[in-house]
């Protein structure tokens, strides 16, 4: 297993240095994709490149969305010979103390998509909490399974070859719909999914790029596509459930 970290970033100059510092002790390549960030973030990234030998920076010419940045990171990492990439956000939401468990699970289950199952504190905005519940409901329908516990956490270890195959078959959305869609489509393709409970916080004064109406509209359209995609795959999904029940 050739492991690395993948970090999409857009205007998080305040937190990226701390995120990289937390990852550096693992002595693994770090692929950062700058999604058309502002000058302050570009300046901070330039400093990090100079003092972090294992850091690889790829810059998108304009802001294209979190999903587009993550997919660019997958391509960069895979081209460099990586087999697994741990996606982590740049804003300090994710608990880096759980990273050893993510890698342990990935080593034991190399063909599996390993995802965080968020454990939130009181800092989660109420609207986001209810939005997650709605998405969970639709994902259970789209997968005909309760196995997919959470599709909105951007803290995951991806098996890169299988992930890029799923993207080549049907490219997921470029923005906040990406995390949901890629997991559903990989599940459809038979990629196993495992979840690790992990603490996720919304830091005070943190900067969120979730655009209420625009991103919810994208996610609604995505669920519509996935619902009809499920109808085409329903016999195969039901047969998979029956095989698991009989095992």
XYZ file of C-alpha atoms in Angstrom:
247
model
C 0.000 0.000 0.000
C 1.388 3.381 -1.036
C -0.503 5.869 1.122
C -0.840 9.643 1.000
C -2.990 12.531 2.175
C -5.213 14.582 -0.130
C -6.345 18.053 0.953
C -8.660 20.274 -1.114
C -8.349 23.899 -0.077
C -10.198 27.106 -0.840
C -9.369 30.212 1.195
C -8.324 28.495 4.427
C -5.024 30.261 5.013
C -5.689 30.430 8.774
C -5.810 26.649 9.317
C -3.825 24.901 6.587
C -0.442 25.164 8.344
C -1.823 23.471 11.466
C -3.424 20.751 9.330
C -0.154 20.033 7.505
C 1.767 20.069 10.807
C -0.587 17.420 12.199
C -0.034 15.206 9.136
C 3.737 15.619 8.822
C 4.699 13.078 11.545
C 3.233 10.290 9.392
C 5.976 10.950 6.820
C 3.601 10.394 3.902
C 3.188 12.459 0.733
C 0.651 15.267 1.073
C -1.184 16.336 -2.076
C -2.829 19.732 -1.687
C -5.144 20.996 -4.417
C -5.648 24.751 -4.363
C -9.122 25.366 -5.738
C -8.490 28.917 -6.956
C -7.845 30.384 -3.507
C -7.207 33.997 -2.557
C -3.775 35.630 -2.337
C -3.416 35.035 1.420
C -3.949 31.300 0.985
C -1.584 31.093 -1.977
C 1.094 32.864 0.065
C 0.644 30.429 2.957
C 0.775 27.451 0.600
C 3.978 28.758 -0.949
C 5.597 28.882 2.504
C 4.438 25.341 3.262
C 5.881 24.000 0.001
C 9.272 25.487 0.871
C 9.484 23.856 4.302
C 7.594 20.575 3.722
C 9.562 18.189 1.453
C 6.702 15.688 1.028
C 4.128 18.307 0.057
C 2.907 18.375 -3.551
C 0.846 21.420 -4.569
C -1.492 21.427 -7.554
C -3.351 24.640 -8.393
C -6.621 24.819 -10.313
C -6.883 27.921 -12.522
C -10.216 28.941 -11.000
C -12.555 27.895 -8.237
C -14.252 24.720 -9.467
C -15.700 23.240 -6.279
C -14.600 20.850 -3.564
C -15.430 17.776 -5.626
C -13.368 18.973 -8.567
C -10.412 19.659 -6.239
C -10.648 16.232 -4.608
C -10.836 14.464 -7.977
C -7.810 16.418 -9.173
C -6.032 15.239 -6.029
C -6.927 11.625 -6.793
C -5.471 11.947 -10.284
C -2.281 13.607 -9.044
C -1.740 11.005 -6.329
C -2.461 8.013 -8.551
C -0.131 9.332 -11.262
C 2.584 9.557 -8.585
C 2.173 5.868 -7.748
C -0.117 6.158 -4.724
C -2.665 3.381 -4.104
C -4.638 4.950 -1.230
C -5.445 8.548 -0.383
C -6.815 9.873 2.881
C -8.994 12.877 2.121
C -9.069 15.442 4.923
C -10.422 18.993 5.003
C -8.148 22.011 5.376
C -10.302 23.812 7.945
C -9.489 21.822 11.093
C -12.884 20.116 11.397
C -11.486 16.592 11.422
C -9.827 14.802 14.333
C -6.319 13.915 13.142
C -5.951 11.685 16.210
C -8.097 9.125 14.385
C -5.757 8.900 11.381
C -3.816 5.844 12.671
C -7.088 3.914 12.888
C -7.996 4.929 9.331
C -4.671 3.605 8.057
C -4.948 0.432 10.142
C -8.368 -0.296 8.670
C -7.123 0.471 5.150
C -4.218 -1.960 5.541
C -6.563 -4.693 6.738
C -9.199 -3.939 4.065
C -7.316 -2.462 1.083
C -10.232 -2.768 -1.357
C -12.583 -0.879 0.964
C -13.680 2.754 1.135
C -13.009 3.735 4.756
C -15.094 6.704 5.903
C -15.582 8.679 9.045
C -18.946 8.432 10.791
C -19.184 11.918 12.322
C -19.897 12.402 16.006
C -20.952 16.041 16.346
C -21.010 18.304 19.366
C -23.276 21.309 19.915
C -21.311 23.371 17.378
C -23.103 21.838 14.373
C -25.571 24.323 12.827
C -29.186 23.188 13.118
C -29.819 23.518 9.375
C -26.843 21.287 8.584
C -28.019 18.687 11.117
C -31.446 18.388 9.488
C -29.953 18.473 6.003
C -27.816 15.468 6.907
C -30.849 13.536 8.133
C -32.626 14.163 4.823
C -29.607 12.982 2.829
C -29.240 9.854 4.995
C -32.879 9.004 4.272
C -32.408 9.271 0.513
C -29.101 7.400 0.512
C -30.720 4.453 2.281
C -33.254 4.369 -0.550
C -30.644 4.837 -3.284
C -28.535 1.968 -1.948
C -31.445 -0.164 -0.684
C -29.316 -0.619 2.404
C -28.712 0.740 5.893
C -25.038 -0.188 5.589
C -24.072 3.236 4.212
C -24.237 5.182 7.461
C -22.946 8.591 6.389
C -22.105 9.987 2.959
C -21.348 13.600 3.849
C -18.125 13.271 5.829
C -15.058 14.372 3.853
C -12.679 12.333 6.036
C -11.995 9.106 4.139
C -9.420 6.672 2.815
C -10.079 5.971 -0.851
C -8.674 2.988 -2.777
C -7.558 5.132 -5.688
C -7.806 2.671 -8.581
C -11.412 1.700 -7.750
C -12.308 5.341 -7.104
C -10.984 6.553 -10.439
C -12.800 3.712 -12.209
C -16.073 4.864 -10.625
C -15.353 8.453 -11.675
C -14.551 7.369 -15.232
C -17.851 5.470 -15.425
C -19.885 8.465 -14.234
C -18.229 11.658 -13.036
C -19.794 12.840 -9.766
C -20.687 16.440 -9.036
C -17.899 18.985 -8.712
C -19.129 20.698 -5.571
C -20.653 19.739 -2.223
C -22.590 16.927 -3.869
C -19.360 15.025 -4.544
C -18.873 13.263 -1.184
C -22.395 11.835 -1.302
C -22.433 10.780 -4.931
C -19.026 9.119 -5.087
C -19.834 6.872 -2.125
C -23.202 5.814 -3.539
C -21.704 5.082 -6.957
C -18.809 3.105 -5.465
C -21.294 1.116 -3.371
C -23.273 0.381 -6.530
C -20.065 -0.949 -8.123
C -19.581 -3.368 -5.234
C -16.808 -1.504 -3.388
C -17.102 -2.385 0.332
C -17.662 0.500 2.735
C -16.580 0.684 6.381
C -17.133 3.463 8.925
C -15.040 4.744 11.825
C -16.678 6.959 14.474
C -14.844 10.280 14.528
C -15.362 13.620 16.243
C -16.178 16.474 13.861
C -16.385 20.080 15.020
C -17.463 23.395 13.524
C -14.701 25.693 14.856
C -15.826 29.050 16.228
C -15.222 31.643 13.539
C -14.622 28.908 10.992
C -15.271 29.584 7.318
C -17.816 27.366 5.573
C -18.125 27.322 1.788
C -21.498 25.585 1.816
C -23.889 27.789 -0.167
C -27.344 27.171 1.227
C -29.653 27.443 -1.778
C -27.156 26.622 -4.542
C -25.634 23.556 -2.880
C -28.958 22.226 -1.613
C -30.305 22.547 -5.158
C -27.327 20.590 -6.519
C -27.792 17.915 -3.864
C -31.520 17.672 -4.626
C -30.815 17.153 -8.332
C -28.153 14.581 -7.452
C -30.603 12.591 -5.289
C -33.072 12.600 -8.189
C -30.413 11.130 -10.513
C -29.368 8.569 -7.930
C -32.955 7.513 -7.248
C -33.573 6.677 -10.887
C -30.140 5.075 -11.063
C -31.152 2.869 -8.151
C -34.276 1.720 -10.025
C -32.082 0.410 -12.846
C -29.800 -1.363 -10.373
C -32.484 -2.561 -7.926
C -32.404 -6.256 -8.941
C -28.623 -6.392 -8.463
C -28.780 -4.503 -5.147
C -31.538 -6.764 -3.822
C -29.617 -9.860 -4.911
C -26.527 -8.582 -3.066
C -28.545 -8.119 0.109
C -29.978 -11.617 -0.165
C -26.491 -13.121 -0.628
C -25.251 -11.292 2.477
C -28.252 -12.430 4.478
C -27.644 -16.030 3.457
C -23.903 -15.904 4.247
